[in-house]
Tab-separated table of C-alpha atoms and ligand atoms in Angstrom:
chain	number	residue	atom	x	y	z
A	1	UNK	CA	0.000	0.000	0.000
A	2	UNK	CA	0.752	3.386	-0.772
A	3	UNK	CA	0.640	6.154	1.914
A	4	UNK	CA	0.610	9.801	0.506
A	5	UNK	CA	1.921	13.035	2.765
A	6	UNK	CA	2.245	16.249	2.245
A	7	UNK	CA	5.367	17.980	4.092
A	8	UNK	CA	5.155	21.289	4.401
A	9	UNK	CA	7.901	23.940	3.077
A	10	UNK	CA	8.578	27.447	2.769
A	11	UNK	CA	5.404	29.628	3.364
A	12	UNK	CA	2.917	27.655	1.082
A	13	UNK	CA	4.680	24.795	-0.226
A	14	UNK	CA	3.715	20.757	0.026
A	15	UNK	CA	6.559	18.037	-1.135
A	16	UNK	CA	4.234	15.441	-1.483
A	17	UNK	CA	6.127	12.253	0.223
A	18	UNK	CA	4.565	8.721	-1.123
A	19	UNK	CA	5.845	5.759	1.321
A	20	UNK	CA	5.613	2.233	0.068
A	21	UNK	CA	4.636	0.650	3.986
A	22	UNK	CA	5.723	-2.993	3.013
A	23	UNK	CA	8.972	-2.603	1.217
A	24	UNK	CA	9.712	1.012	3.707
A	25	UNK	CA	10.882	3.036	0.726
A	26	UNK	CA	9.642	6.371	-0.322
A	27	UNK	CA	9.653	9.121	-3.227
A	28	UNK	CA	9.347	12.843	-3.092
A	29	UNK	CA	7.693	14.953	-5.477
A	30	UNK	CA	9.084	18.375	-6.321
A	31	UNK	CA	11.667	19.002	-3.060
A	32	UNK	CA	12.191	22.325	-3.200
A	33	UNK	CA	13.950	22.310	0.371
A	34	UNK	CA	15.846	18.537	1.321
A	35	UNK	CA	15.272	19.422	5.075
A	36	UNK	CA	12.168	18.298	5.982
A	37	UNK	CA	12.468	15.134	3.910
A	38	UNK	CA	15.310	14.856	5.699
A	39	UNK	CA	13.754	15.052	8.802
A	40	UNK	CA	11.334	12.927	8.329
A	41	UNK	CA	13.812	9.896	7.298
A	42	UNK	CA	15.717	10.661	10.395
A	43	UNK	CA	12.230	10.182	12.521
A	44	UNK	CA	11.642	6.889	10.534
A	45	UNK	CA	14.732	4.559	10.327
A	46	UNK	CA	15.042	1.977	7.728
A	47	UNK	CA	13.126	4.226	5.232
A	48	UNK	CA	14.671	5.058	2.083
A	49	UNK	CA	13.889	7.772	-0.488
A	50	UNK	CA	14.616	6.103	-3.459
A	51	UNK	CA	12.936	8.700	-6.080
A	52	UNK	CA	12.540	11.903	-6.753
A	53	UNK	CA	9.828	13.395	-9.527
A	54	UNK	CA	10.098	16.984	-10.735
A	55	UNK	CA	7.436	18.988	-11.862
A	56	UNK	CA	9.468	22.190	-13.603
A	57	UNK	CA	12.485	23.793	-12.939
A	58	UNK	CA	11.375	26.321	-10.189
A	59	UNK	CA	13.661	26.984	-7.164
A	60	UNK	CA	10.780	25.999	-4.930
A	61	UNK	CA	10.277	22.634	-6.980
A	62	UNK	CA	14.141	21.485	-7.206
A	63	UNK	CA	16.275	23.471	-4.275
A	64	UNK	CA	16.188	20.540	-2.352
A	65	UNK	CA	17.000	18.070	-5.158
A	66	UNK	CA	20.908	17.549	-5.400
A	67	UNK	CA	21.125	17.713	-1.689
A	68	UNK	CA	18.564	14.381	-1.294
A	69	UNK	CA	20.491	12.496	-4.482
A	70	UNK	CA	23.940	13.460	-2.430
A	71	UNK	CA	22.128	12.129	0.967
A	72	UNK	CA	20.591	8.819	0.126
A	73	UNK	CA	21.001	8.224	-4.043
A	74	UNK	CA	17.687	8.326	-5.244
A	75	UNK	CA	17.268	8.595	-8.717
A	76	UNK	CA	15.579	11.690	-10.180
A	77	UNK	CA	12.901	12.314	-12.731
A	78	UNK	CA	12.357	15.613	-14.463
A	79	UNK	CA	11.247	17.269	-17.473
A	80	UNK	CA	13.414	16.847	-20.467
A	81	UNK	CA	12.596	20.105	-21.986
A	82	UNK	CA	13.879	21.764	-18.836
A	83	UNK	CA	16.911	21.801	-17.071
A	84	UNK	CA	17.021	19.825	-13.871
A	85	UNK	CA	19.578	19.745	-11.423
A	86	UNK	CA	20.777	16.161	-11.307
A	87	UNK	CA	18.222	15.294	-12.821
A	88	UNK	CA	19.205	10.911	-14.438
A	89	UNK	CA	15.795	10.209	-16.493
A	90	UNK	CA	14.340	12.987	-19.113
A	91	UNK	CA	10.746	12.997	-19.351
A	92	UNK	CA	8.997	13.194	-22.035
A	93	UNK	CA	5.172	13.163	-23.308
A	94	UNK	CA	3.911	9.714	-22.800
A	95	UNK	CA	6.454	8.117	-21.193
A	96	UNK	CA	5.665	5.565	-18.430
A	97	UNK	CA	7.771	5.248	-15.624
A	98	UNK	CA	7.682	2.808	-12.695
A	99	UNK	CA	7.975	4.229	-8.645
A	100	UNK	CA	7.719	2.230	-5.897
A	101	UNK	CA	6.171	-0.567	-8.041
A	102	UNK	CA	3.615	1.975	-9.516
A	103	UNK	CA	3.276	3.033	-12.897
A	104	UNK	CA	3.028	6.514	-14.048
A	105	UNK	CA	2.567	8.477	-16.930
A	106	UNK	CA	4.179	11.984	-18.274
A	107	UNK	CA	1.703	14.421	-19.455
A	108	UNK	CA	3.244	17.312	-20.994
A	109	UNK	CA	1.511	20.733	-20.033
A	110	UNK	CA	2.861	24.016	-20.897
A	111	UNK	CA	2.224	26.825	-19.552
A	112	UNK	CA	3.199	27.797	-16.181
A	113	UNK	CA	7.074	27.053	-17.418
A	114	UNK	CA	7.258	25.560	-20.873
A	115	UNK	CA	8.869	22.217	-20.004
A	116	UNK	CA	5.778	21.471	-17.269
A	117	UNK	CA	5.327	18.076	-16.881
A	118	UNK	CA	2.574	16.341	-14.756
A	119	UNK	CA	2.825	12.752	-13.385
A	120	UNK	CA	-0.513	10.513	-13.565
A	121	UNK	CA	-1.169	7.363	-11.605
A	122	UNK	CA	-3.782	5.831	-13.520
A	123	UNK	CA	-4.891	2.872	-11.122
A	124	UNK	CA	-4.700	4.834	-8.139
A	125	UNK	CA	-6.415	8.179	-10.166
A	126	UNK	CA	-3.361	10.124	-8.371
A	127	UNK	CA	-2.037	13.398	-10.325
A	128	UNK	CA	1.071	15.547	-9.535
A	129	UNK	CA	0.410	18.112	-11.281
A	130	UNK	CA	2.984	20.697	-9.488
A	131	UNK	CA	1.633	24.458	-10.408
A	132	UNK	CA	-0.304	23.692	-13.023
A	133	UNK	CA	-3.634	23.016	-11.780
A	134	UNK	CA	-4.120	24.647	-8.050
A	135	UNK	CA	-7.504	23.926	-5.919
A	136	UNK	CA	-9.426	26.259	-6.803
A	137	UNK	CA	-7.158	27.678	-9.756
A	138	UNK	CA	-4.252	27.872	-11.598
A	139	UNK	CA	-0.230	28.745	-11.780
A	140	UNK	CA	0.756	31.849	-13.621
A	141	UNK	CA	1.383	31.917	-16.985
A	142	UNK	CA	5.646	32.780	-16.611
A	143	UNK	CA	6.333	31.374	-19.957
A	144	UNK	CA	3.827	29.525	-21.848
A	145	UNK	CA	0.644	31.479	-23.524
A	146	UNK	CA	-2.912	31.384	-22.293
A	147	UNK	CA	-4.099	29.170	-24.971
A	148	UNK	CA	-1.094	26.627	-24.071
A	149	UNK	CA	-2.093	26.984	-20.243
A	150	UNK	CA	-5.458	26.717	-21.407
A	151	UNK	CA	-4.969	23.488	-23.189
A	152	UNK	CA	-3.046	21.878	-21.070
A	153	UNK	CA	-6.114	22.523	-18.000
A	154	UNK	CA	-8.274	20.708	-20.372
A	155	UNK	CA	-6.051	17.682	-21.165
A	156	UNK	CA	-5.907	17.438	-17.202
A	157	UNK	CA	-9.639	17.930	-16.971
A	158	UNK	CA	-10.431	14.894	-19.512
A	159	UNK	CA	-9.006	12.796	-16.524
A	160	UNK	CA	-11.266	10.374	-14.567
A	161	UNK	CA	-13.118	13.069	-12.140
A	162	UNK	CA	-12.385	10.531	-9.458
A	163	UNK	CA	-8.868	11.790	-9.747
A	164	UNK	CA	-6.762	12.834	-6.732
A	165	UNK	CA	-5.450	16.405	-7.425
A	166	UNK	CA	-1.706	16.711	-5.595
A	167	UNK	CA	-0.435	20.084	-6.366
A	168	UNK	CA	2.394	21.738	-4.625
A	169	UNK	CA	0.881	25.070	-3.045
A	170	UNK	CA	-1.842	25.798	-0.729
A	171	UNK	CA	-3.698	28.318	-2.393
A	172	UNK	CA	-7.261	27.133	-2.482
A	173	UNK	CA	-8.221	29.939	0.074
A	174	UNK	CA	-7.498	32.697	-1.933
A	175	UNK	CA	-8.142	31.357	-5.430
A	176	UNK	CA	-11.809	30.435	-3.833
A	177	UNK	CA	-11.878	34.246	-3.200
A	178	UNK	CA	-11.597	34.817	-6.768
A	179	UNK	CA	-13.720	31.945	-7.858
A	180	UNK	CA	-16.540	33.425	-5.956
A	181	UNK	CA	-15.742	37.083	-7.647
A	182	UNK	CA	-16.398	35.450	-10.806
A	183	UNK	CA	-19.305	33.137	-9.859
A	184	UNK	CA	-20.808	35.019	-7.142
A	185	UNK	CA	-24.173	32.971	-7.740
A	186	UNK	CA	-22.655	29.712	-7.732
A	187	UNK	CA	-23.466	28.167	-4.262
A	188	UNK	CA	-20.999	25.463	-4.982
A	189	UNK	CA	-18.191	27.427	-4.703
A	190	UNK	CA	-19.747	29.040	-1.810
A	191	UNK	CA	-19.573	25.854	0.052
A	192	UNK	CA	-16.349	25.110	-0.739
A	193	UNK	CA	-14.676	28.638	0.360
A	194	UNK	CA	-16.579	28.009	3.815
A	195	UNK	CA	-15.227	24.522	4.140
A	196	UNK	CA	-12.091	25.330	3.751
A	197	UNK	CA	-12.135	28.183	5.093
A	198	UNK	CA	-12.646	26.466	8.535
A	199	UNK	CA	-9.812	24.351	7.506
A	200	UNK	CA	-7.494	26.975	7.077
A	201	UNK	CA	-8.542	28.594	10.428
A	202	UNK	CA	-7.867	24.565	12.062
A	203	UNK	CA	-4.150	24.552	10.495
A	204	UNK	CA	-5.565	21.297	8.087
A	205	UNK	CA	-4.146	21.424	4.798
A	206	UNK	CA	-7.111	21.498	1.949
A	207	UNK	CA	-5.286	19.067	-0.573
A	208	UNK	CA	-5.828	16.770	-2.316
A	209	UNK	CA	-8.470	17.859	-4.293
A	210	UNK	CA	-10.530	16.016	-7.014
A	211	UNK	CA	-11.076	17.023	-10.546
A	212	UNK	CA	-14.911	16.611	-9.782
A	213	UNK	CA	-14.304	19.153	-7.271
A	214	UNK	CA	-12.181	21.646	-9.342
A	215	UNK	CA	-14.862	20.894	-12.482
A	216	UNK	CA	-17.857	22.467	-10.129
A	217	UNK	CA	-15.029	25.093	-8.469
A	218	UNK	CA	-12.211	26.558	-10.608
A	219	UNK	CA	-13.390	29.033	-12.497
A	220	UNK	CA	-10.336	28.448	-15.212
A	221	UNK	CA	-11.764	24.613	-15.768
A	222	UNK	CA	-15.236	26.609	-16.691
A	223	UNK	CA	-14.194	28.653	-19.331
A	224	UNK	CA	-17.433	27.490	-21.698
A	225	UNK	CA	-19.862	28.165	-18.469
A	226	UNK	CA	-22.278	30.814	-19.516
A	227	UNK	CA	-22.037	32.394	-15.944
A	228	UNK	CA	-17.933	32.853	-16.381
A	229	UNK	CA	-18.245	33.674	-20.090
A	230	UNK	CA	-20.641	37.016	-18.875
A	231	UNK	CA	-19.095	37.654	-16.069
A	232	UNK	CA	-15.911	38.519	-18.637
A	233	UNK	CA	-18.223	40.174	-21.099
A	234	UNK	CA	-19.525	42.127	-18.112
A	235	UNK	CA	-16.194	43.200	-16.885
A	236	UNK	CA	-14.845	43.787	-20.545
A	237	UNK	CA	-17.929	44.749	-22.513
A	238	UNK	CA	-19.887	42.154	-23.958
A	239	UNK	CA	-18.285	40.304	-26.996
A	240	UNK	CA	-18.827	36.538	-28.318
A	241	UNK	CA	-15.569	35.211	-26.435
A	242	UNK	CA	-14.092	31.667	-27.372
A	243	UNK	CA	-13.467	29.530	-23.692
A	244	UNK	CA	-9.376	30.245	-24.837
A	245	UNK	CA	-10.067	33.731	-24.710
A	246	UNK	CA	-12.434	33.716	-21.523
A	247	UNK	CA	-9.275	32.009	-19.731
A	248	UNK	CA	-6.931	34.483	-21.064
A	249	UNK	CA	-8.927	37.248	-19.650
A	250	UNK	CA	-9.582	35.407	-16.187
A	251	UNK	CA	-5.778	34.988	-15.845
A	252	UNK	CA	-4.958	38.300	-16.636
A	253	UNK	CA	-7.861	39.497	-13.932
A	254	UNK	CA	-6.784	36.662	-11.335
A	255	UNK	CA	-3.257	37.985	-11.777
A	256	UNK	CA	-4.469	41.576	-9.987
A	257	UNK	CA	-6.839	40.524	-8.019
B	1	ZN	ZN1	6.495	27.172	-10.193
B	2	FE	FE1	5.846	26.651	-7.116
């Protein structure tokens, strides 16, 4: 069996830790900072961290990296079209790799860096999906285009809705802010923001998510919903918008809000 824990880093970060119980080895996604997986093998002797899966090339996705290989020689995974430190396997779309006895796939999407890459467990319905999809929203566009960040939310979206949503920063809060600024009618989202909201307030952590939440919640996964299409028109002037361009404009707004 597979255990899955988020360790905390930095202000807002999670380095998702997945610990095989039988065999007592683990894998870290996207360390930006080797200490606490570092103190959490020295609370659990006889573990070893024997992978380590990157997301993108971010400081707060790979700081921690070299420092874990050095420590305890697990192999690293990363994005080929991105430069990884230490990285020893180069990802590309549609490759399958095996961790802890699981298999995963590479899904390729742009936007947020250009290299992205998101890791699917298909049996399990677990994605890493680093800062690509957030609860609730979505990671700035720093290199890619909206329509690439757009498409890429989409391939993620045609996932089973079953599907456990690990990303790396705990944002939901505030991006539930700004999903109920676009959809202040939707009493969905409404929910949501109160329940975690008292969350937040308890210390819990509000991740994973599911993509059948983030379907009914994140306003950038309902770019052809009538109510986010005229709540752009409203804010913009009322024009017949494609759902590429509705997300371009709720990024750009998102980004100031
Ligand atoms: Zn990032
Ligand atoms: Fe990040």
């Amino acid at each position: 069996m597979i255990q899955i824990d988020a360790l905390p880093a930095f202000t807002d970060n999670y380095l998702w830790l997945l610990q095989d119980t039988a065999s007592r080895r683990c894998a870290v996604v996207d360390p930006g900072d080797a200490t606490p997986v570092l103190n959490w093998l020295e609370a659990h002797p006889g573990w070893i961290l024997t992978d380590i899966l990157v997301t993108h090339h971010h400081f707060d996705h790979v700081g921690g990296v070299e420092a874990l290989k050095q420590a305890t020689g697990a192999r690293v995974f990363g994005p080929a079209r991105e430069s990884i430190p230490g990285r020893d396997q180069a990802l590309l779309d549609g490759v399958r790799l095996e961790v802890l006895g699981q298999a995963f796939d590479v899904l390729e999407v742009p936007g947020h860096t250009l290299g992205h890459i998101a890791y699917y467990q298909a049996e399990h319905g677990w994605l890493f999906c680093g800062d690509t999809l957030f609860a609730g929203g979505c990671g700035r566009l720093f290199e890619g285009t909206p329509a690439q960040m757009h498409q890429s939310l989409q391939r993620l979206a045609y996932l089973p809705e079953s599907t456990r949503v690990y990303c790396t920063h705990e944002y939901t809060l505030s991006n539930l802010r700004f999903a109920q600024a676009v959809e202040p009618g939707n009493g969905f989202i409404a929910r949501r923001l109160s329940q975690v909201a008292e969350w937040r307030a308890a210390g819990r952590i509000s991740l994973p998510s599911t993509l059948a939440l983030e379907k009914a919640s994140n306003p950038f996964l309902r770019c052809d919903e009538p109510e986010v299409r005229e709540k752009i028109d409203e804010r913009e002037g009322v024009q017949q918008r494609s759902p590429a361009e509705v997300f371009a404009r709720l990024r750009a707004w998102k980004d100031q809000f």
